[in-house]
Amino acid sequence: MIESPATDDGPEQLELKVVARLYGEPMVKLPQDLYIPPDALEIFLEAFEGPLDVLLYLIRKQNFNILDIPMAEVTRQYLAYVEELRSHNLELAAEYLLMAAMLIDIKSRMLLPVRKADSGEEVDDPRAELARRLIEYERIKLAAQELDRIPQLGRDFLPAQVWIDHTVEARLPEVTVPDLKSAWADILRRARLVQHHRISREELSVREYMTVVLRKLQDRRFAEFEELFDLERGQAVVVVTFIALLELARESLIEITQAEAFAPIYVRLAYLPS
């Protein structure tokens, strides 16, 4: 808590120092009943990769001869480590318990009196198999350490090498069939935009088509109005034919009749040829 000096404007004020906030509320001091679990912080000074690693560590730390292992002392230290391990992590201790049983078995056989074989040969040392496994494990462990000292460059990965050619070479683009098709369609489109509409003058004679109409009406009593037009020759011919009919009607050479309203229109000659 820090006191601030009094001012002339009012009484002395206190400025509180916030040490923490709990759910947004400021705390000016730590609670007296603050509980920190004992296992909140764990430090592992030694890390072993298996039971053989533990045995090798115990033997080398005390300078024991690996070919003449004092089983009583090594077994005692190993069981103490396994018991510590079981109190923290029972699952990890399973494979260590198997090695503990093996050490106890070797220790028990060494306490029994040694009997010679019937053939007169010496009985194998119960520690021989364990010593062989420890020597082989130590050899592999040292080889792994030597490999780990090798630089990773050239062992785990190789340096990247890229050759860049700075010479500039002119490369023409390849033209495919779709490219040609697209270019040709563009030319046709532009040609339609700039083309000129040319009107050709066709010489059509009204007198000539008057003669054509009169020939169609010969030897016929009546002819339907639509039959006198040749639609296949275009709009200009149809117009000239209609003008020719009007001229023939004006000169009283043909008669245009209709039986009743909205009935078909018929055309006939105004005179009967002799």
Coordinates of N, CA, C and O in Angstrom, one line a residue, residues 65-238:
N65 N 32.5 -53.1 -12.3 CA 32.9 -53.9 -13.5 C 31.7 -54.5 -14.1 O 31.0 -55.2 -13.4
I66 N 31.4 -54.3 -15.3 CA 30.2 -54.8 -16.0 C 30.2 -56.3 -16.1 O 29.2 -56.9 -16.2
L67 N 31.4 -56.9 -16.0 CA 31.5 -58.3 -16.1 C 31.5 -59.0 -14.7 O 31.4 -60.2 -14.5
D68 N 31.5 -58.1 -13.6 CA 31.4 -58.6 -12.2 C 30.5 -57.7 -11.5 O 31.0 -56.9 -10.6
I69 N 29.3 -57.7 -11.8 CA 28.3 -56.8 -11.2 C 27.9 -57.2 -9.8 O 27.6 -58.3 -9.6
P70 N 28.1 -56.3 -8.8 CA 27.6 -56.6 -7.4 C 26.1 -56.5 -7.4 O 25.5 -55.5 -7.3
M71 N 25.4 -57.7 -7.5 CA 24.0 -57.7 -7.8 C 23.2 -57.2 -6.6 O 22.2 -56.6 -6.7
A72 N 23.7 -57.4 -5.3 CA 23.0 -56.9 -4.2 C 22.8 -55.4 -4.2 O 21.8 -54.8 -4.0
E73 N 24.0 -54.7 -4.4 CA 23.9 -53.2 -4.4 C 23.2 -52.6 -5.6 O 22.3 -51.7 -5.4
V74 N 23.4 -53.2 -6.8 CA 22.7 -52.7 -8.0 C 21.2 -53.0 -7.9 O 20.4 -52.1 -8.2
T75 N 20.9 -54.1 -7.4 CA 19.4 -54.5 -7.2 C 18.8 -53.5 -6.3 O 17.6 -53.0 -6.5
R76 N 19.4 -53.2 -5.2 CA 18.8 -52.3 -4.2 C 18.6 -50.9 -4.8 O 17.5 -50.3 -4.6
Q77 N 19.6 -50.4 -5.5 CA 19.5 -49.1 -6.1 C 18.4 -49.0 -7.2 O 17.6 -48.1 -7.3
Y78 N 18.4 -50.1 -7.9 CA 17.4 -50.2 -9.0 C 16.0 -50.3 -8.5 O 15.1 -49.6 -9.0
L79 N 15.8 -51.1 -7.4 CA 14.4 -51.1 -6.8 C 14.0 -49.8 -6.2 O 12.8 -49.5 -6.2
A80 N 14.9 -49.1 -5.7 CA 14.6 -47.7 -5.1 C 14.1 -46.8 -6.2 O 13.2 -46.0 -6.1
Y81 N 14.8 -46.9 -7.4 CA 14.4 -46.0 -8.5 C 13.0 -46.5 -9.0 O 12.2 -45.6 -9.3
V82 N 12.8 -47.8 -9.1 CA 11.5 -48.2 -9.6 C 10.4 -47.8 -8.7 O 9.3 -47.5 -9.1
E83 N 10.6 -47.9 -7.4 CA 9.6 -47.5 -6.4 C 9.3 -46.0 -6.5 O 8.1 -45.6 -6.4
E84 N 10.3 -45.2 -6.8 CA 10.0 -43.8 -7.0 C 9.3 -43.5 -8.3 O 8.4 -42.7 -8.4
L85 N 9.6 -44.4 -9.3 CA 8.9 -44.2 -10.6 C 7.4 -44.7 -10.5 O 6.5 -44.0 -11.0
R86 N 7.2 -45.7 -9.7 CA 5.8 -46.2 -9.5 C 4.9 -45.2 -8.8 O 3.7 -45.1 -9.1
S87 N 5.5 -44.4 -7.9 CA 4.7 -43.4 -7.2 C 4.2 -42.3 -8.0 O 3.3 -41.5 -7.7
H88 N 4.9 -42.1 -9.2 CA 4.5 -41.0 -10.1 C 3.8 -41.5 -11.3 O 2.9 -40.8 -11.8
N89 N 4.3 -42.6 -11.9 CA 3.7 -43.0 -13.2 C 3.7 -44.5 -13.2 O 4.8 -45.1 -13.5
L90 N 2.6 -45.1 -12.9 CA 2.5 -46.6 -12.8 C 2.6 -47.2 -14.2 O 3.2 -48.3 -14.3
E91 N 2.2 -46.6 -15.3 CA 2.2 -47.2 -16.6 C 3.7 -47.3 -17.1 O 4.0 -48.3 -17.7
L92 N 4.5 -46.3 -16.8 CA 5.9 -46.4 -17.2 C 6.7 -47.5 -16.4 O 7.6 -48.0 -16.9
A93 N 6.2 -47.8 -15.2 CA 7.0 -48.7 -14.3 C 6.8 -50.2 -14.7 O 7.5 -51.0 -14.2
A94 N 5.9 -50.5 -15.7 CA 5.6 -51.9 -16.0 C 6.8 -52.6 -16.5 O 7.2 -53.7 -16.1
E95 N 7.5 -52.0 -17.5 CA 8.7 -52.7 -18.1 C 9.9 -52.7 -17.1 O 10.7 -53.5 -17.2
Y96 N 9.9 -51.7 -16.2 CA 10.9 -51.7 -15.2 C 10.7 -52.8 -14.2 O 11.7 -53.3 -13.6
L97 N 9.5 -53.1 -13.9 CA 9.2 -54.2 -13.0 C 9.7 -55.5 -13.5 O 10.2 -56.4 -12.7
L98 N 9.6 -55.7 -14.8 CA 10.1 -57.0 -15.4 C 11.6 -57.1 -15.2 O 12.1 -58.2 -14.8
M99 N 12.4 -56.0 -15.4 CA 13.8 -56.1 -15.1 C 14.1 -56.3 -13.7 O 15.1 -57.0 -13.3
A100 N 13.3 -55.7 -12.8 CA 13.5 -55.9 -11.3 C 13.3 -57.3 -11.0 O 14.1 -57.9 -10.1
A101 N 12.3 -58.0 -11.6 CA 12.2 -59.4 -11.3 C 13.4 -60.2 -11.8 O 13.8 -61.2 -11.1
M102 N 13.9 -59.8 -12.9 CA 15.1 -60.5 -13.4 C 16.3 -60.3 -12.5 O 17.1 -61.3 -12.3
L103 N 16.5 -59.1 -12.0 CA 17.6 -58.9 -11.1 C 17.5 -59.7 -9.8 O 18.5 -60.2 -9.3
I104 N 16.3 -59.7 -9.3 CA 16.0 -60.5 -8.0 C 16.3 -62.0 -8.3 O 16.9 -62.7 -7.5
D105 N 15.9 -62.5 -9.5 CA 16.1 -63.9 -9.8 C 17.6 -64.2 -9.9 O 18.1 -65.2 -9.4
I106 N 18.4 -63.3 -10.6 CA 19.8 -63.4 -10.7 C 20.5 -63.4 -9.3 O 21.4 -64.2 -8.9
K107 N 20.0 -62.5 -8.4 CA 20.6 -62.4 -7.1 C 20.3 -63.6 -6.3 O 21.1 -64.1 -5.5
S108 N 19.1 -64.2 -6.4 CA 18.7 -65.4 -5.7 C 19.6 -66.6 -6.1 O 20.0 -67.4 -5.3
R109 N 19.8 -66.7 -7.4 CA 20.6 -67.8 -7.9 C 22.1 -67.7 -7.5 O 22.8 -68.7 -7.3
M110 N 22.6 -66.5 -7.3 CA 23.9 -66.3 -6.9 C 24.1 -66.7 -5.4 O 25.2 -67.0 -4.9
L111 N 23.0 -66.6 -4.6 CA 23.1 -67.0 -3.2 C 23.1 -68.5 -3.0 O 23.5 -69.0 -1.9
L112 N 22.6 -69.2 -4.0 CA 22.6 -70.7 -3.9 C 24.0 -71.2 -4.0 O 24.8 -70.6 -4.8
P113 N 24.3 -72.4 -3.4 CA 25.7 -73.0 -3.6 C 25.9 -73.4 -5.1 O 24.9 -73.9 -5.7
V114 N 27.0 -73.2 -5.5 CA 27.4 -73.5 -6.9 C 27.6 -75.0 -7.1 O 28.4 -75.6 -6.3
R115 N 26.9 -75.6 -8.0 CA 27.0 -77.1 -8.3 C 27.7 -77.2 -9.7 O 27.2 -76.6 -10.6
K116 N 28.6 -78.1 -9.7 CA 29.3 -78.4 -11.0 C 28.4 -79.3 -11.9 O 27.7 -80.1 -11.3
A117 N 28.5 -79.1 -13.1 CA 27.7 -80.0 -14.0 C 28.2 -81.4 -14.0 O 29.3 -81.7 -13.6
D118 N 27.4 -82.3 -14.5 CA 27.8 -83.7 -14.5 C 29.0 -84.0 -15.4 O 29.8 -84.9 -15.2
S119 N 29.1 -83.2 -16.4 CA 30.2 -83.4 -17.4 C 31.5 -82.8 -16.9 O 32.5 -82.9 -17.5
G120 N 31.5 -82.2 -15.7 CA 32.7 -81.6 -15.2 C 33.0 -80.2 -15.6 O 33.9 -79.5 -15.1
E121 N 32.1 -79.6 -16.5 CA 32.3 -78.2 -16.9 C 31.8 -77.3 -15.9 O 30.9 -77.6 -15.1
E122 N 32.3 -76.0 -15.9 CA 31.9 -75.0 -15.0 C 30.5 -74.5 -15.4 O 30.2 -74.4 -16.6
V123 N 29.7 -74.2 -14.4 CA 28.3 -73.7 -14.6 C 28.4 -72.2 -15.0 O 29.3 -71.5 -14.4
D124 N 27.6 -71.8 -15.9 CA 27.6 -70.4 -16.4 C 27.2 -69.5 -15.3 O 26.4 -69.8 -14.4
D125 N 27.8 -68.3 -15.3 CA 27.5 -67.3 -14.3 C 26.1 -66.7 -14.6 O 25.8 -66.4 -15.7
P126 N 25.2 -66.6 -13.6 CA 23.9 -66.1 -13.8 C 23.9 -64.7 -14.4 O 22.9 -64.2 -15.0
R127 N 25.0 -63.9 -14.1 CA 25.0 -62.6 -14.6 C 25.5 -62.4 -16.0 O 25.6 -61.3 -16.6
A128 N 25.9 -63.5 -16.7 CA 26.5 -63.5 -18.0 C 25.5 -62.9 -19.0 O 25.9 -62.0 -19.8
E129 N 24.3 -63.4 -19.0 CA 23.3 -62.9 -20.0 C 23.0 -61.4 -19.8 O 22.9 -60.6 -20.8
L130 N 22.9 -61.0 -18.6 CA 22.7 -59.6 -18.3 C 23.8 -58.7 -18.7 O 23.7 -57.6 -19.3
A131 N 25.1 -59.2 -18.5 CA 26.3 -58.4 -18.9 C 26.3 -58.3 -20.4 O 26.7 -57.3 -20.9
R132 N 26.0 -59.4 -21.1 CA 26.0 -59.4 -22.5 C 25.0 -58.3 -23.1 O 25.4 -57.6 -24.0
R133 N 23.8 -58.3 -22.5 CA 22.8 -57.3 -23.0 C 23.3 -55.9 -22.7 O 23.1 -55.0 -23.5
L134 N 23.9 -55.7 -21.5 CA 24.4 -54.3 -21.1 C 25.5 -53.9 -22.0 O 25.5 -52.7 -22.5
I135 N 26.4 -54.8 -22.4 CA 27.5 -54.4 -23.3 C 27.0 -54.1 -24.7 O 27.4 -53.1 -25.3
E136 N 26.1 -54.9 -25.1 CA 25.5 -54.6 -26.5 C 24.7 -53.3 -26.5 O 24.8 -52.5 -27.4
Y137 N 24.0 -53.0 -25.4 CA 23.2 -51.8 -25.3 C 24.1 -50.6 -25.3 O 23.9 -49.6 -25.9
E138 N 25.2 -50.7 -24.5 CA 26.2 -49.6 -24.4 C 26.8 -49.3 -25.7 O 27.0 -48.1 -26.1
R139 N 27.1 -50.4 -26.5 CA 27.8 -50.2 -27.8 C 26.8 -49.4 -28.7 O 27.2 -48.5 -29.4
I140 N 25.6 -49.8 -28.7 CA 24.6 -49.2 -29.6 C 24.3 -47.7 -29.2 O 24.2 -46.8 -30.0
K141 N 24.3 -47.5 -27.8 CA 24.1 -46.1 -27.3 C 25.3 -45.2 -27.7 O 25.0 -44.1 -28.1
L142 N 26.5 -45.7 -27.6 CA 27.6 -44.9 -28.0 C 27.7 -44.6 -29.5 O 28.0 -43.5 -29.9
A143 N 27.3 -45.6 -30.3 CA 27.2 -45.4 -31.7 C 26.1 -44.4 -32.1 O 26.3 -43.5 -33.0
A144 N 25.0 -44.4 -31.4 CA 24.0 -43.4 -31.6 C 24.5 -42.0 -31.3 O 24.2 -41.0 -31.9
Q145 N 25.2 -41.9 -30.2 CA 25.8 -40.6 -29.8 C 26.8 -40.1 -30.8 O 26.8 -38.9 -31.1
E146 N 27.6 -41.0 -31.4 CA 28.5 -40.6 -32.5 C 27.8 -40.1 -33.7 O 28.2 -39.1 -34.4
L147 N 26.7 -40.8 -34.0 CA 25.9 -40.4 -35.2 C 25.2 -39.0 -34.9 O 25.1 -38.2 -35.8
D148 N 24.9 -38.8 -33.7 CA 24.2 -37.5 -33.4 C 25.2 -36.4 -33.4 O 24.8 -35.2 -33.7
R149 N 26.5 -36.6 -33.3 CA 27.5 -35.6 -33.4 C 27.8 -35.2 -34.8 O 28.4 -34.1 -35.1
I150 N 27.4 -36.0 -35.7 CA 27.6 -35.7 -37.2 C 26.7 -34.5 -37.5 O 25.6 -34.5 -37.2
P151 N 27.2 -33.6 -38.2 CA 26.4 -32.4 -38.7 C 25.2 -32.9 -39.5 O 25.3 -33.9 -40.2
Q152 N 24.1 -32.3 -39.2 CA 22.8 -32.7 -39.9 C 22.9 -32.4 -41.4 O 22.3 -33.2 -42.2
L153 N 23.7 -31.4 -41.8 CA 23.9 -31.2 -43.2 C 24.7 -32.3 -43.8 O 25.9 -32.5 -43.5
G154 N 24.1 -33.0 -44.8 CA 24.8 -34.2 -45.4 C 24.3 -35.5 -44.8 O 24.5 -36.5 -45.4
R155 N 23.7 -35.4 -43.6 CA 23.2 -36.6 -42.9 C 21.7 -36.7 -43.1 O 21.2 -37.7 -43.5
D156 N 21.0 -35.7 -42.6 CA 19.5 -35.6 -42.7 C 19.0 -34.9 -43.9 O 17.9 -35.2 -44.4
F157 N 19.8 -34.0 -44.5 CA 19.4 -33.3 -45.7 C 20.6 -32.8 -46.4 O 21.7 -32.8 -45.8
L158 N 20.4 -32.5 -47.7 CA 21.5 -32.1 -48.5 C 21.3 -30.6 -48.9 O 20.1 -30.1 -48.9
P159 N 22.4 -29.9 -49.1 CA 22.2 -28.5 -49.5 C 21.5 -28.4 -50.9 O 21.8 -29.2 -51.8
A160 N 20.7 -27.4 -51.0 CA 20.0 -27.2 -52.3 C 20.9 -26.5 -53.3 O 21.5 -25.5 -52.9
Q161 N 21.0 -27.0 -54.4 CA 21.8 -26.4 -55.5 C 20.9 -26.1 -56.7 O 20.3 -27.0 -57.2
V162 N 20.9 -24.9 -57.1 CA 20.1 -24.5 -58.3 C 21.0 -23.8 -59.3 O 21.7 -22.8 -58.9
W163 N 20.9 -24.2 -60.5 CA 21.7 -23.5 -61.6 C 20.7 -22.6 -62.4 O 19.7 -23.1 -62.8
I164 N 21.1 -21.4 -62.4 CA 20.2 -20.4 -63.1 C 21.0 -19.9 -64.3 O 22.1 -19.5 -64.2
D165 N 20.3 -20.0 -65.5 CA 20.9 -19.5 -66.7 C 20.4 -18.1 -67.0 O 19.2 -17.8 -67.1
H166 N 21.3 -17.2 -67.0 CA 21.0 -15.7 -67.1 C 20.9 -15.3 -68.6 O 20.6 -14.1 -68.8
T167 N 21.2 -16.2 -69.5 CA 21.2 -15.8 -70.9 C 19.7 -15.7 -71.3 O 18.9 -16.6 -71.0
V168 N 19.4 -14.7 -72.1 CA 18.1 -14.5 -72.6 C 17.9 -15.1 -74.0 O 18.7 -14.8 -74.9
E169 N 16.9 -16.0 -74.1 CA 16.7 -16.6 -75.4 C 15.3 -16.3 -75.8 O 14.3 -16.4 -75.1
A170 N 15.2 -15.8 -77.1 CA 13.9 -15.5 -77.6 C 13.1 -16.7 -77.9 O 13.5 -17.6 -78.7
R171 N 11.9 -16.8 -77.3 CA 11.1 -18.0 -77.5 C 9.7 -17.6 -78.0 O 9.0 -16.8 -77.4
L172 N 9.4 -18.0 -79.2 CA 8.2 -17.7 -79.8 C 7.0 -18.5 -79.2 O 7.2 -19.7 -78.9
P173 N 5.9 -17.9 -79.0 CA 4.8 -18.6 -78.5 C 4.2 -19.6 -79.5 O 4.3 -19.5 -80.7
E174 N 3.7 -20.7 -78.9 CA 3.1 -21.8 -79.8 C 1.7 -21.4 -80.1 O 0.9 -21.0 -79.2
V175 N 1.3 -21.5 -81.4 CA 0.0 -21.2 -81.8 C -0.8 -22.5 -82.0 O -0.3 -23.4 -82.7
T176 N -1.9 -22.7 -81.3 CA -2.7 -23.9 -81.4 C -3.9 -23.7 -82.3 O -4.2 -22.5 -82.7
V177 N -4.6 -24.8 -82.6 CA -5.8 -24.7 -83.4 C -6.9 -23.8 -82.8 O -7.5 -23.0 -83.5
P178 N -7.2 -23.9 -81.5 CA -8.1 -23.0 -80.9 C -7.7 -21.5 -81.0 O -8.6 -20.6 -81.2
D179 N -6.4 -21.2 -81.0 CA -6.0 -19.8 -81.2 C -6.3 -19.3 -82.6 O -6.8 -18.2 -82.8
L180 N -6.1 -20.2 -83.6 CA -6.4 -19.8 -85.0 C -7.9 -19.6 -85.1 O -8.4 -18.7 -85.8
K181 N -8.7 -20.5 -84.5 CA -10.1 -20.4 -84.7 C -10.6 -19.1 -84.0 O -11.5 -18.4 -84.6
S182 N -10.1 -18.7 -82.9 CA -10.5 -17.5 -82.2 C -10.1 -16.3 -83.0 O -10.9 -15.3 -83.1
A183 N -8.9 -16.3 -83.6 CA -8.5 -15.2 -84.5 C -9.4 -15.0 -85.7 O -9.7 -13.9 -86.1
W184 N -9.7 -16.1 -86.3 CA -10.6 -16.1 -87.5 C -12.0 -15.5 -87.2 O -12.5 -14.8 -87.9
A185 N -12.5 -16.0 -86.0 CA -13.8 -15.5 -85.6 C -13.8 -14.0 -85.4 O -14.7 -13.2 -85.7
D186 N -12.7 -13.5 -84.8 CA -12.6 -12.0 -84.6 C -12.5 -11.2 -85.9 O -13.0 -10.2 -86.0
I187 N -11.8 -11.8 -86.9 CA -11.7 -11.1 -88.2 C -13.1 -11.0 -88.8 O -13.5 -10.0 -89.4
L188 N -13.9 -12.1 -88.8 CA -15.2 -12.1 -89.3 C -16.1 -11.1 -88.6 O -16.9 -10.4 -89.2
R189 N -16.0 -11.0 -87.3 CA -16.8 -10.1 -86.6 C -16.5 -8.6 -87.0 O -17.4 -7.8 -87.2
R190 N -15.2 -8.3 -87.1 CA -14.8 -7.0 -87.5 C -15.2 -6.7 -88.9 O -15.5 -5.5 -89.3
A191 N -15.2 -7.7 -89.8 CA -15.6 -7.5 -91.2 C -17.1 -7.2 -91.3 O -17.5 -6.4 -92.2
R192 N -17.9 -7.7 -90.4 CA -19.3 -7.4 -90.4 C -19.6 -6.0 -90.0 O -20.6 -5.3 -90.4
L193 N -18.7 -5.5 -89.1 CA -18.9 -4.1 -88.6 C -18.6 -3.1 -89.7 O -19.1 -2.0 -89.7
V194 N -17.6 -3.4 -90.6 CA -17.2 -2.3 -91.5 C -17.7 -2.6 -92.9 O -17.4 -1.8 -93.8
Q195 N -18.5 -3.6 -93.1 CA -19.0 -3.9 -94.5 C -20.0 -2.8 -94.9 O -20.7 -2.2 -94.1
H196 N -20.1 -2.6 -96.2 CA -21.0 -1.6 -96.8 C -22.2 -2.3 -97.4 O -22.0 -3.3 -98.0
H197 N -23.3 -1.7 -97.2 CA -24.6 -2.2 -97.8 C -24.8 -1.6 -99.2 O -25.0 -0.4 -99.4
R198 N -24.6 -2.5 -100.2 CA -24.7 -2.1 -101.6 C -26.1 -2.4 -102.1 O -26.6 -3.6 -102.0
I199 N -26.7 -1.4 -102.8 CA -28.1 -1.6 -103.4 C -27.9 -1.7 -104.9 O -27.5 -0.7 -105.5
S200 N -28.2 -2.8 -105.4 CA -28.1 -3.0 -106.9 C -29.5 -2.6 -107.5 O -30.5 -3.0 -107.0
R201 N -29.5 -1.9 -108.6 CA -30.7 -1.5 -109.2 C -31.1 -2.5 -110.3 O -30.4 -2.9 -111.1
E202 N -32.3 -3.0 -110.1 CA -32.8 -4.1 -111.0 C -33.9 -3.4 -111.9 O -34.8 -2.8 -111.4
E203 N -33.7 -3.6 -113.2 CA -34.6 -3.0 -114.2 C -35.8 -3.9 -114.3 O -35.8 -5.0 -114.8
L204 N -37.0 -3.4 -113.9 CA -38.2 -4.1 -114.0 C -39.2 -3.3 -114.7 O -39.5 -2.1 -114.4
S205 N -39.8 -3.8 -115.7 CA -40.8 -3.1 -116.6 C -42.2 -3.5 -116.2 O -42.6 -4.6 -116.1
V206 N -43.0 -2.4 -115.9 CA -44.4 -2.6 -115.6 C -45.2 -3.2 -116.8 O -46.0 -4.1 -116.7
R207 N -44.8 -2.7 -118.0 CA -45.5 -3.1 -119.2 C -45.2 -4.6 -119.5 O -46.1 -5.4 -119.9
E208 N -44.0 -5.0 -119.1 CA -43.6 -6.4 -119.3 C -44.5 -7.3 -118.4 O -45.0 -8.4 -118.8
Y209 N -44.7 -6.9 -117.1 CA -45.4 -7.7 -116.2 C -46.9 -7.6 -116.5 O -47.7 -8.5 -116.1
M210 N -47.4 -6.5 -117.1 CA -48.8 -6.5 -117.6 C -49.0 -7.6 -118.6 O -50.1 -8.3 -118.6
T211 N -48.0 -7.8 -119.5 CA -48.2 -8.8 -120.5 C -48.2 -10.2 -119.8 O -48.9 -11.1 -120.2
V212 N -47.3 -10.3 -118.8 CA -47.2 -11.6 -118.0 C -48.6 -11.9 -117.4 O -49.0 -13.1 -117.5
V213 N -49.2 -10.9 -116.8 CA -50.5 -11.2 -116.2 C -51.6 -11.5 -117.2 O -52.4 -12.4 -117.0
L214 N -51.6 -10.9 -118.3 CA -52.6 -11.2 -119.4 C -52.4 -12.6 -119.9 O -53.4 -13.3 -120.2
R215 N -51.1 -13.1 -120.0 CA -50.9 -14.4 -120.5 C -51.4 -15.5 -119.4 O -51.9 -16.5 -119.8
K216 N -51.3 -15.1 -118.2 CA -51.7 -16.0 -117.1 C -53.3 -16.1 -117.1 O -53.8 -17.2 -116.8
L217 N -54.0 -15.0 -117.6 CA -55.4 -15.0 -117.5 C -56.0 -15.6 -118.8 O -57.3 -15.8 -118.9
Q218 N -55.2 -15.8 -119.9 CA -55.8 -16.4 -121.1 C -56.2 -17.8 -120.8 O -55.6 -18.6 -120.1
D219 N -57.2 -18.2 -121.5 CA -57.8 -19.5 -121.4 C -58.3 -19.9 -120.0 O -58.4 -21.1 -119.7
R220 N -58.5 -18.9 -119.2 CA -59.0 -19.1 -117.8 C -60.1 -18.2 -117.6 O -60.1 -17.0 -117.9
R221 N -61.2 -18.7 -117.0 CA -62.3 -17.9 -116.7 C -62.1 -17.0 -115.5 O -62.4 -15.8 -115.6
F222 N -61.5 -17.5 -114.5 CA -61.2 -16.7 -113.3 C -59.8 -17.2 -112.8 O -59.4 -18.4 -113.0
A223 N -59.1 -16.3 -112.1 CA -57.9 -16.7 -111.4 C -57.8 -16.0 -110.1 O -58.2 -14.8 -110.0
E224 N -57.4 -16.7 -109.1 CA -57.3 -16.1 -107.7 C -56.2 -15.0 -107.7 O -55.2 -15.1 -108.4
F225 N -56.5 -14.1 -106.9 CA -55.6 -12.9 -106.8 C -54.1 -13.3 -106.4 O -53.2 -12.8 -107.0
E226 N -54.0 -14.3 -105.5 CA -52.7 -14.7 -105.0 C -51.9 -15.5 -106.1 O -50.7 -15.5 -106.0
E227 N -52.6 -16.1 -107.0 CA -51.9 -16.9 -108.0 C -51.1 -16.1 -109.0 O -50.2 -16.6 -109.7
L228 N -51.4 -14.8 -109.1 CA -50.8 -14.0 -110.1 C -49.4 -13.5 -109.6 O -48.7 -12.8 -110.4
F229 N -49.0 -13.7 -108.4 CA -47.8 -13.2 -107.8 C -46.7 -14.4 -107.7 O -47.1 -15.5 -107.2
D230 N -45.5 -14.1 -108.2 CA -44.4 -15.0 -108.1 C -43.6 -14.7 -106.8 O -42.7 -13.8 -106.9
L231 N -43.9 -15.3 -105.7 CA -43.2 -14.9 -104.4 C -41.8 -15.3 -104.4 O -41.0 -14.7 -103.6
E232 N -41.4 -16.3 -105.1 CA -40.0 -16.8 -105.1 C -39.0 -15.8 -105.7 O -37.8 -15.9 -105.4
R233 N -39.5 -14.8 -106.5 CA -38.6 -13.9 -107.2 C -38.3 -12.6 -106.4 O -37.6 -11.8 -106.9
G234 N -38.9 -12.6 -105.2 CA -38.6 -11.5 -104.3 C -39.6 -10.4 -104.3 O -40.6 -10.4 -105.0
Q235 N -39.4 -9.5 -103.4 CA -40.4 -8.4 -103.1 C -40.5 -7.4 -104.2 O -41.6 -6.9 -104.5
A236 N -39.4 -7.1 -104.9 CA -39.5 -6.2 -106.0 C -40.4 -6.7 -107.1 O -41.2 -5.9 -107.7
V237 N -40.4 -7.9 -107.5 CA -41.2 -8.5 -108.5 C -42.7 -8.5 -108.1 O -43.6 -8.2 -108.9
V238 N -42.9 -8.7 -106.8 CA -44.3 -8.7 -106.3 C -44.9 -7.3 -106.4 O -46.0 -7.1 -106.8

